[in-house]
mmCIF file of C-alpha atoms in Angstrom:
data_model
loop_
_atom_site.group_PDB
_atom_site.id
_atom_site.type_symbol
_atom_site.label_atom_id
_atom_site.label_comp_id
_atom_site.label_asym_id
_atom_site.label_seq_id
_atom_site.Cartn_x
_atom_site.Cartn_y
_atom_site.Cartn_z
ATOM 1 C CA UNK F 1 -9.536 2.824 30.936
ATOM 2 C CA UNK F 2 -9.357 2.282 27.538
ATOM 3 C CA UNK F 3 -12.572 2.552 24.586
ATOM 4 C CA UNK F 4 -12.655 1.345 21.675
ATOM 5 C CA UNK F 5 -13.377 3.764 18.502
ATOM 6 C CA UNK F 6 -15.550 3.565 15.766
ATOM 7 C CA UNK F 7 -13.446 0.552 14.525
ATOM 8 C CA UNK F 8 -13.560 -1.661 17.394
ATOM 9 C CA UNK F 9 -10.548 -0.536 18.275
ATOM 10 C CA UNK F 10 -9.257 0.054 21.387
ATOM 11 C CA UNK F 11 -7.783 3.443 21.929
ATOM 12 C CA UNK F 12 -6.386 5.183 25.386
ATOM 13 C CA UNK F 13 -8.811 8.552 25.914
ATOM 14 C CA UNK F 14 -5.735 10.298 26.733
ATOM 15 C CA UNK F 15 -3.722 9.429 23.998
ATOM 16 C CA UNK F 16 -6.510 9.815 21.363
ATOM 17 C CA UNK F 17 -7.358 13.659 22.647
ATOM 18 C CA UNK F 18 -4.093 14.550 23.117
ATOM 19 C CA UNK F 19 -3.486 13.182 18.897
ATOM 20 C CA UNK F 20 -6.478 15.841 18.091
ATOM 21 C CA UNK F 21 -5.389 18.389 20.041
ATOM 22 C CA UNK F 22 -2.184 18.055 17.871
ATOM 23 C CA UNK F 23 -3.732 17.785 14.713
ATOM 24 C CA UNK F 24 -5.604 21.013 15.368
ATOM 25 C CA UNK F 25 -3.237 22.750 16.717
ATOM 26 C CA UNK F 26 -0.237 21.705 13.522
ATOM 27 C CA UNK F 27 -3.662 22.496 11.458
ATOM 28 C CA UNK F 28 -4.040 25.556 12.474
ATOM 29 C CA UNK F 29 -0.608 26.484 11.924
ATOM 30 C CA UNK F 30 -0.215 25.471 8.461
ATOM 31 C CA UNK F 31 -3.343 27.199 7.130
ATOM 32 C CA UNK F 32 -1.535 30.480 9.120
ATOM 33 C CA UNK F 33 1.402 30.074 7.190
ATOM 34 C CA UNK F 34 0.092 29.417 3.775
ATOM 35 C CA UNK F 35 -2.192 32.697 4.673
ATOM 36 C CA UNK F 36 1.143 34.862 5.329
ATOM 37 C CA UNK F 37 3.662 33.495 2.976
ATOM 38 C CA UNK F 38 1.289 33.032 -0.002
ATOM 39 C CA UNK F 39 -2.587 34.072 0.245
ATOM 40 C CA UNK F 40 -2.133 37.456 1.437
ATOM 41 C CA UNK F 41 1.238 38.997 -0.002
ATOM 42 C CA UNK F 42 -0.838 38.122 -3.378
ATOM 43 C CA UNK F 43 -3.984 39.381 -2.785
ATOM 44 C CA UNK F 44 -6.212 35.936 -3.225
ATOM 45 C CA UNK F 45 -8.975 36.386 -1.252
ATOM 46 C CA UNK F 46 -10.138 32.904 -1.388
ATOM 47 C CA UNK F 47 -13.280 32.539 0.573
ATOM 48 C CA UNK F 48 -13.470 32.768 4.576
ATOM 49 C CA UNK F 49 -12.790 34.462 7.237
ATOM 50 C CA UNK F 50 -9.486 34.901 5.799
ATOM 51 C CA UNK F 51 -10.379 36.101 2.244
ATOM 52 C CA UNK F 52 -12.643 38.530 4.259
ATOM 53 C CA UNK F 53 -9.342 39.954 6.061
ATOM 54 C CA UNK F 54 -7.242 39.706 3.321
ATOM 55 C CA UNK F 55 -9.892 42.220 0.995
ATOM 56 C CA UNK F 56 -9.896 44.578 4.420
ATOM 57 C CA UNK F 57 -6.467 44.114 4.641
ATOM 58 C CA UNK F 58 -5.631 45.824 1.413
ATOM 59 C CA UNK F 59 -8.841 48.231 1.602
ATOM 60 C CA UNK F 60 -8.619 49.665 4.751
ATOM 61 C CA UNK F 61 -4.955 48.172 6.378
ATOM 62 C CA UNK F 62 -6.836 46.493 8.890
ATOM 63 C CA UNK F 63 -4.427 43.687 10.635
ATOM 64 C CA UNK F 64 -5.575 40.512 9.501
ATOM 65 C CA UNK F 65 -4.875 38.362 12.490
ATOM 66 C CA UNK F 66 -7.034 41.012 14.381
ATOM 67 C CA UNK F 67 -10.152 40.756 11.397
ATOM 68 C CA UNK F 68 -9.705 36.974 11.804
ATOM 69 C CA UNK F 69 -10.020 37.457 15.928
ATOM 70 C CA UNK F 70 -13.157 39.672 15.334
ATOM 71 C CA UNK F 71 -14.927 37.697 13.034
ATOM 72 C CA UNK F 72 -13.934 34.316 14.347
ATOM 73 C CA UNK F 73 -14.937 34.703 18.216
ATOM 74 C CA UNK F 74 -18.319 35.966 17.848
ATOM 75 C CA UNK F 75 -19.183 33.830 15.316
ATOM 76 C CA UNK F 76 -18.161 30.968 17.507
ATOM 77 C CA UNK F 77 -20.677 32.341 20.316
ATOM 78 C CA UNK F 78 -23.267 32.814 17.812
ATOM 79 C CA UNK F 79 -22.978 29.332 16.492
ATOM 80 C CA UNK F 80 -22.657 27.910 20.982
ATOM 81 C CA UNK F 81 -26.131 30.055 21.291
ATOM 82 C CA UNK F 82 -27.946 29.292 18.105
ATOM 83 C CA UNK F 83 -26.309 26.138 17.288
ATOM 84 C CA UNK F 84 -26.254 24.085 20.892
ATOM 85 C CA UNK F 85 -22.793 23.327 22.564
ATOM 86 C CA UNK F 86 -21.666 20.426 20.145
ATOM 87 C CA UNK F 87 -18.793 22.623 18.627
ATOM 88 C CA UNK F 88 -16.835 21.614 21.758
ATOM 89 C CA UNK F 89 -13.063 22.709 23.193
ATOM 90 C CA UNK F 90 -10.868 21.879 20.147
ATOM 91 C CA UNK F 91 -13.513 24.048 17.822
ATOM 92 C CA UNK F 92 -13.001 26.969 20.551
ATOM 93 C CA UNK F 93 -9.304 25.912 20.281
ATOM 94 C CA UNK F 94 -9.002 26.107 16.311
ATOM 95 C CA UNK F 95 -10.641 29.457 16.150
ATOM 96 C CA UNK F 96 -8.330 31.013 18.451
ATOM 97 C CA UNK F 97 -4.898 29.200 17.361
ATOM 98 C CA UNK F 98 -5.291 30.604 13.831
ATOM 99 C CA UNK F 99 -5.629 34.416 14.212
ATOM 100 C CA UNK F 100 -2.954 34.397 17.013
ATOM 101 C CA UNK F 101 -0.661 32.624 14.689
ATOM 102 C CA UNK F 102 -1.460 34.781 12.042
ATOM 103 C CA UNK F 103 -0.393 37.642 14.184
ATOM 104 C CA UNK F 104 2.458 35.845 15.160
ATOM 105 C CA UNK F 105 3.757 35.017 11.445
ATOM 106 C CA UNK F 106 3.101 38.220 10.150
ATOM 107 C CA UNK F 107 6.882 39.382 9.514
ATOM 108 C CA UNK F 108 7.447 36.594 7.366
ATOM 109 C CA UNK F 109 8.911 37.553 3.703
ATOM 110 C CA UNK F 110 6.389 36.401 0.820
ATOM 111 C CA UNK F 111 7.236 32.542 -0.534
ATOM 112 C CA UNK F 112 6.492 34.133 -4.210
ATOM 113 C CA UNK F 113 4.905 37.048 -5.399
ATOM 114 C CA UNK F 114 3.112 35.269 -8.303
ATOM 115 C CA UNK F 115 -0.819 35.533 -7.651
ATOM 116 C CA UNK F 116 -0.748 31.954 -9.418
ATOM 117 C CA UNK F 117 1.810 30.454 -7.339
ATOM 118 C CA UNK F 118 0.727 31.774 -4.621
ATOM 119 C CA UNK F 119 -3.156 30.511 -5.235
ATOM 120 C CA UNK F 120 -1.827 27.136 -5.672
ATOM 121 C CA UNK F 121 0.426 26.973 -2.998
ATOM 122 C CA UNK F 122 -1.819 28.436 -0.536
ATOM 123 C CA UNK F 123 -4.802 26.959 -1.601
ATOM 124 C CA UNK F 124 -2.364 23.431 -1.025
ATOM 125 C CA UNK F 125 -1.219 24.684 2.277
ATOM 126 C CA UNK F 126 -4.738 25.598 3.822
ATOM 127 C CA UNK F 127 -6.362 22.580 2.316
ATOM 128 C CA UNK F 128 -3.487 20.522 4.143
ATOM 129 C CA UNK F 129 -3.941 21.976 7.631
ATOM 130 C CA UNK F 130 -7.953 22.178 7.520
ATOM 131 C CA UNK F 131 -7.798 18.645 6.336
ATOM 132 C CA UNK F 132 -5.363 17.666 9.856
ATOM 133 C CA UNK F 133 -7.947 20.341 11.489
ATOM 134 C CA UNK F 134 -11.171 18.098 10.187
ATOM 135 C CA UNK F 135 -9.069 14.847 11.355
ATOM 136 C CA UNK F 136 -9.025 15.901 14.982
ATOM 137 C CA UNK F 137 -12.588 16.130 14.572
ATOM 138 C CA UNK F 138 -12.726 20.117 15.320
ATOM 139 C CA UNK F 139 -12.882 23.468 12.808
ATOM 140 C CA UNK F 140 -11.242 27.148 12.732
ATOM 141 C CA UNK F 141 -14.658 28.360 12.856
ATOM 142 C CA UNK F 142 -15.164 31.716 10.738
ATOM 143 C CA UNK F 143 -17.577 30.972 8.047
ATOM 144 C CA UNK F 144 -17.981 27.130 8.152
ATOM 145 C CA UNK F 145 -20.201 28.396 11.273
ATOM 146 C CA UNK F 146 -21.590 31.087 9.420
ATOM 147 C CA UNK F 147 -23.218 28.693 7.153
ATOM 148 C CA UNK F 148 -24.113 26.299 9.740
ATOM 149 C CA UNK F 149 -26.487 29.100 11.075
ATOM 150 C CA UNK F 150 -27.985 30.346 7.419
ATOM 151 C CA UNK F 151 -28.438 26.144 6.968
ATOM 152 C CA UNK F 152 -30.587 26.210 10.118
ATOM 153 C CA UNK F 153 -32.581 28.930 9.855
ATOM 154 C CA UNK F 154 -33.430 29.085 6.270
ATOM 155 C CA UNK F 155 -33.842 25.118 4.723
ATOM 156 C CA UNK F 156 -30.986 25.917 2.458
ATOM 157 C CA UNK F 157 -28.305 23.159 2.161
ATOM 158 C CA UNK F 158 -25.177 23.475 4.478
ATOM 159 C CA UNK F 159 -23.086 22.929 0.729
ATOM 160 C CA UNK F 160 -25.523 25.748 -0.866
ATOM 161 C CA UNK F 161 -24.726 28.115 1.963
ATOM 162 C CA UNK F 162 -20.774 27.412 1.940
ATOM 163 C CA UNK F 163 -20.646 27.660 -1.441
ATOM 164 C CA UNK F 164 -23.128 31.131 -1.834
ATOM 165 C CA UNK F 165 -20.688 32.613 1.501
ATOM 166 C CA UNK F 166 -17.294 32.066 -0.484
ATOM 167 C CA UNK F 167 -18.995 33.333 -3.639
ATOM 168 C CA UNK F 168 -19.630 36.242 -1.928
ATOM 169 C CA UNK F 169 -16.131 36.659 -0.453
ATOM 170 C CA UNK F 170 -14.677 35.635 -4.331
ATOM 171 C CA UNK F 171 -16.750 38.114 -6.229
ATOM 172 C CA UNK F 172 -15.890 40.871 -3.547
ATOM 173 C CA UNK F 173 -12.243 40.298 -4.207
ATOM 174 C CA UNK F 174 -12.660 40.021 -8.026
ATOM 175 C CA UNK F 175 -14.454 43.675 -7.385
ATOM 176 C CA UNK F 176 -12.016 45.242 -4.824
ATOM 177 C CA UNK F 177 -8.916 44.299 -6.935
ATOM 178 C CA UNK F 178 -9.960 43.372 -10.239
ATOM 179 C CA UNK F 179 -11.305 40.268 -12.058
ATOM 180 C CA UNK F 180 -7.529 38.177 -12.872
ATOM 181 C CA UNK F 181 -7.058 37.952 -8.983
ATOM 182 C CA UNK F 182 -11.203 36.927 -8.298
ATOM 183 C CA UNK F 183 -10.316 33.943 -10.925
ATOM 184 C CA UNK F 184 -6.819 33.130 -8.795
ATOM 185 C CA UNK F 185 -9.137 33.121 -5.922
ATOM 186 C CA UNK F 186 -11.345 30.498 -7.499
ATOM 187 C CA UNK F 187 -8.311 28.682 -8.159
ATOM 188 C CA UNK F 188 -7.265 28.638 -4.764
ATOM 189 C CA UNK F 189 -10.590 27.609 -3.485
ATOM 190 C CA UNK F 190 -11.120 24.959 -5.619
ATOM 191 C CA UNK F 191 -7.557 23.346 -4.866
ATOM 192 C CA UNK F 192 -8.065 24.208 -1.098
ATOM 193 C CA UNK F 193 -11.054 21.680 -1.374
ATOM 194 C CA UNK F 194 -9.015 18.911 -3.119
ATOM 195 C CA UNK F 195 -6.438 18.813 -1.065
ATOM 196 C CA UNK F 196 -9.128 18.610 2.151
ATOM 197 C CA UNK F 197 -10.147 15.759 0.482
ATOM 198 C CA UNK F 198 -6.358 14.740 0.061
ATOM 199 C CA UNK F 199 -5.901 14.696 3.644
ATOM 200 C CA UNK F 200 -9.300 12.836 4.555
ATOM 201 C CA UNK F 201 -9.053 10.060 2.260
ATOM 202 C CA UNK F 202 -5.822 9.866 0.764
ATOM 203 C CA UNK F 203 -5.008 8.564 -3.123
ATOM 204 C CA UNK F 204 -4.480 5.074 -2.135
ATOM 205 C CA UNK F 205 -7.939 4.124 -3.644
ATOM 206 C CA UNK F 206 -8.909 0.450 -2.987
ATOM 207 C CA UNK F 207 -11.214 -1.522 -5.826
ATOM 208 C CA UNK F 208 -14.268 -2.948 -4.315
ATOM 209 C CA UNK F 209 -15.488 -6.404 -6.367
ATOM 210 C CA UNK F 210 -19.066 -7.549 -6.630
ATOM 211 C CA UNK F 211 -18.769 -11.312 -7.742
ATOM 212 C CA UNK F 212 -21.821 -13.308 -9.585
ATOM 213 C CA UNK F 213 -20.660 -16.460 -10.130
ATOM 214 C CA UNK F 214 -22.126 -20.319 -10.165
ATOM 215 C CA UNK F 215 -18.912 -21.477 -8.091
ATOM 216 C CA UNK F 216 -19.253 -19.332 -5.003
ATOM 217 C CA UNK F 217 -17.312 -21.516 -2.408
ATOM 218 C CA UNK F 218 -14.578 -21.832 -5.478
ATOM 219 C CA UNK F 219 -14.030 -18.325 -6.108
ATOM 220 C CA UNK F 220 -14.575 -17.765 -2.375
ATOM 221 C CA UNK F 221 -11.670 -20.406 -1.823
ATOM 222 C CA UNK F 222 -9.592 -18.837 -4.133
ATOM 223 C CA UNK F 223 -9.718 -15.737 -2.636
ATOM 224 C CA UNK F 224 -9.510 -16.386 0.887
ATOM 225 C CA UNK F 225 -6.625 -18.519 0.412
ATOM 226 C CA UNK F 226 -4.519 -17.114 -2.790
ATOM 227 C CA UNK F 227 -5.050 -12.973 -2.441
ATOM 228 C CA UNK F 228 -5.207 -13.058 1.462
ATOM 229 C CA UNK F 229 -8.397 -11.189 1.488
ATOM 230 C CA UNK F 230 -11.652 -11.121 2.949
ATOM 231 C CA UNK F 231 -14.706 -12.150 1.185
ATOM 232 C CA UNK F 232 -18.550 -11.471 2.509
ATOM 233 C CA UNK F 233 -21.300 -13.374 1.053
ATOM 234 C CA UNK F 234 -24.291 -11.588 -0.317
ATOM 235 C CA UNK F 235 -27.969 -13.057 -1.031
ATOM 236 C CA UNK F 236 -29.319 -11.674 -4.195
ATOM 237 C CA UNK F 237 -32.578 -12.320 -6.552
ATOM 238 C CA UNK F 238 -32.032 -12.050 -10.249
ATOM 239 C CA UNK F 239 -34.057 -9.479 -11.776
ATOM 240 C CA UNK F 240 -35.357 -11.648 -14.711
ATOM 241 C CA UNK F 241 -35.372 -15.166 -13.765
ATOM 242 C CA UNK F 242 -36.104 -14.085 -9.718
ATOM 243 C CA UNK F 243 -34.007 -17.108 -8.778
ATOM 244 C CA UNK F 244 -31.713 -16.480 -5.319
ATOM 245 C CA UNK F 245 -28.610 -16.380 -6.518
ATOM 246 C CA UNK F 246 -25.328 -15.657 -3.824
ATOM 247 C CA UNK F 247 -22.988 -12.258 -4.651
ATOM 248 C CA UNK F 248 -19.437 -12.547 -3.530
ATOM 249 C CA UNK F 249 -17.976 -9.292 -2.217
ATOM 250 C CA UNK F 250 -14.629 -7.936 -1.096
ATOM 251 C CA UNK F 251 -12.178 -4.760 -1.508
ATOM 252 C CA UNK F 252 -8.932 -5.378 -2.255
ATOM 253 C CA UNK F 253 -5.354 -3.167 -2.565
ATOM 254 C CA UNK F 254 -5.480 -1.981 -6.411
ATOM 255 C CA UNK F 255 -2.215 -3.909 -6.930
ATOM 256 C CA UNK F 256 -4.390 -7.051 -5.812
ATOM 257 C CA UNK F 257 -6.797 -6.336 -8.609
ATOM 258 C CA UNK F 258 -4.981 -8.068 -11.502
ATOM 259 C CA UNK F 259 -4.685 -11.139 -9.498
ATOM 260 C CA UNK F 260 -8.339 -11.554 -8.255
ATOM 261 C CA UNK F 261 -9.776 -10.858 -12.034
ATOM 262 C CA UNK F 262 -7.245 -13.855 -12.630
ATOM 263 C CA UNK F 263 -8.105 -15.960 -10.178
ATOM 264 C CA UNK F 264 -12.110 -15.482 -10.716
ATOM 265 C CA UNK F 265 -11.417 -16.248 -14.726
ATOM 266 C CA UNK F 266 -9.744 -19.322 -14.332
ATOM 267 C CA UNK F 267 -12.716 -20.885 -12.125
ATOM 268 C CA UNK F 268 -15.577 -19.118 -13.933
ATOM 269 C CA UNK F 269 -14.655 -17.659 -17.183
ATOM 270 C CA UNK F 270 -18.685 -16.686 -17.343
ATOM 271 C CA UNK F 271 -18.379 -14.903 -13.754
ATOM 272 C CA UNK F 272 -20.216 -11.399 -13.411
ATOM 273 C CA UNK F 273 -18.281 -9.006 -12.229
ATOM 274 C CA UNK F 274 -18.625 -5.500 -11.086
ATOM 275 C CA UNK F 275 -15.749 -2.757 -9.766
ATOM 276 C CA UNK F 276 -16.041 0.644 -7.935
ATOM 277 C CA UNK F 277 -13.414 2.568 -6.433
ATOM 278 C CA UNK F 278 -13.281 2.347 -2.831
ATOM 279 C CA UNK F 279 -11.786 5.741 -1.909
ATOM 280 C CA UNK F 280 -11.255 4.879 1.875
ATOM 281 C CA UNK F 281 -11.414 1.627 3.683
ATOM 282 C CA UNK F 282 -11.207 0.999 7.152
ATOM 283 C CA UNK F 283 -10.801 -2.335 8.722
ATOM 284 C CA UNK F 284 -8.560 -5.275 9.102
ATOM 285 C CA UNK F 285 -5.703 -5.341 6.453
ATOM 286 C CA UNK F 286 -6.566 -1.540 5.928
ATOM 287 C CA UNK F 287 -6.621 2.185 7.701
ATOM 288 C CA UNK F 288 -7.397 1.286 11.479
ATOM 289 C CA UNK F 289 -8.017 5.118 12.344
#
């Protein structure tokens, strides 16, 4: 039996859990790697779970697969208890795939031994897989759940509480090993986020076009019929002369953009009109995931 997704798509059960399972799974993986090959061998301690083993690491030579394992499973049954059982399989799945990869990968020579190197490269590498990890709709757990659980129980905003847990984690590493490596753990925090974003949204950024114009079913015409593309007609009041007035809008590819501020000129040269950057688009003639 097949359902459709949030798209109106219709997707096969089987072969849409079995693409999540993958993603968190290759996720997980990648974030293990760029732990063992560039994070740790350098000392960046860049917020998490993992910063947190990579500070006890080099303290006290605790294993940091095992620190992950310790940290990670009962915060998972904190967040099941406190939190209500919406964290699911794959979340259960992610925590544990992580830590048992780290253990796994631990023999691996360093990629570099250059604490800025290695913050951007690992800050690349664990944005990458927690962005595949957020795409099969799951988490590693550690402090993501953490924060979930100082969100509900004190009012504070789940970004506050992210944000004041990796501080933590950054200024203890910046303390432990000394202030140049707490900065290349900013660094790699702040490009781990980026590149999350990277992986969610992608750089193909579409241009989104609010047309005010006095020849509508012209321009409409025009750009049903000469740039291929959708067009959805808005009713609008003007602010000053509160006539009704219609608003053209569509989202178009940004090498479509030249072509539909030259098609709109040369039927209204006098045509209002108003772009924003679309940063994801899903629909027909666009992402259909």
């Amino acid at each position: 039996m097949k359902h459709r997704n949030r798209n109106g798509y219709q997707v096969n059960p089987v072969i849409q859990r079995v693409k999540e399972y993958t993603y968190v799974i290759l996720g997980s993986a990648i974030v293990a790697l760029a732990f063992n090959l560039f994070l740790l061998p350098n000392r960046v301690a860049s917020g998490g779970v993992s910063g947190i083993s990579t500070i006890l690491d080099s303290t006290l030579g605790w294993e940091p697969g095992i620190v992950q394992l310790c940290f990670n499973i009962p915060l998972f049954l904190s967040g099941v208890v406190l939190l209500g059982k919406q964290f699911g399989l794959k979340t259960l799945v992610g925590t544990i795939t992580l830590p048992l990869i780290v253990l796994w990968t631990a023999g691996l020579e360093p990629a570099t031994t250059d604490p800025l190197l290695g913050s951007l490269f690992g800050g690349i590498g664990v944005g990458l897989g927690l962005g595949l990890v957020f795409r099969g709709r799951a988490s590693t757990g550690g402090t993501d759940l953490a924060a979930q659980i100082i969100h509900k129980y004190t009012g504070l905003s789940l970004g506050t509480c992210v944000a004041a847990i990796d501080g933590l984690i950054v200024i203890s590493a910046a303390i432990v090993f000394d202030l140049e490596l707490g900065m290349y753990a900013l660094i790699g925090l702040f490009v781990t986020s980026k590149t999350i974003d990277f992986v969610q949204v992608g750089l193909g950024y579409s241009k989104m076009a609010i047309v005010i114009t006095q020849k509508e079913e012209e321009v409409k015409q025009a750009i049903l019929t000469k740039i291929d593309r959708g067009v959805t007609k808005l009713s609008a009041t003007g602010g000053y002369t509160e006539d009704e007035r219609p608003v053209l809008m569509c989202v178009v590819d940004q090498t479509e953009f030249t072509k539909l501020k030259q098609v709109v000129r040369s039927i209204d040269a006098s045509a209002f009109v108003v772009v924003m950057n679309a940063s994801e688009v899903l629909g027909e003639g666009f992402k259909r995931e």
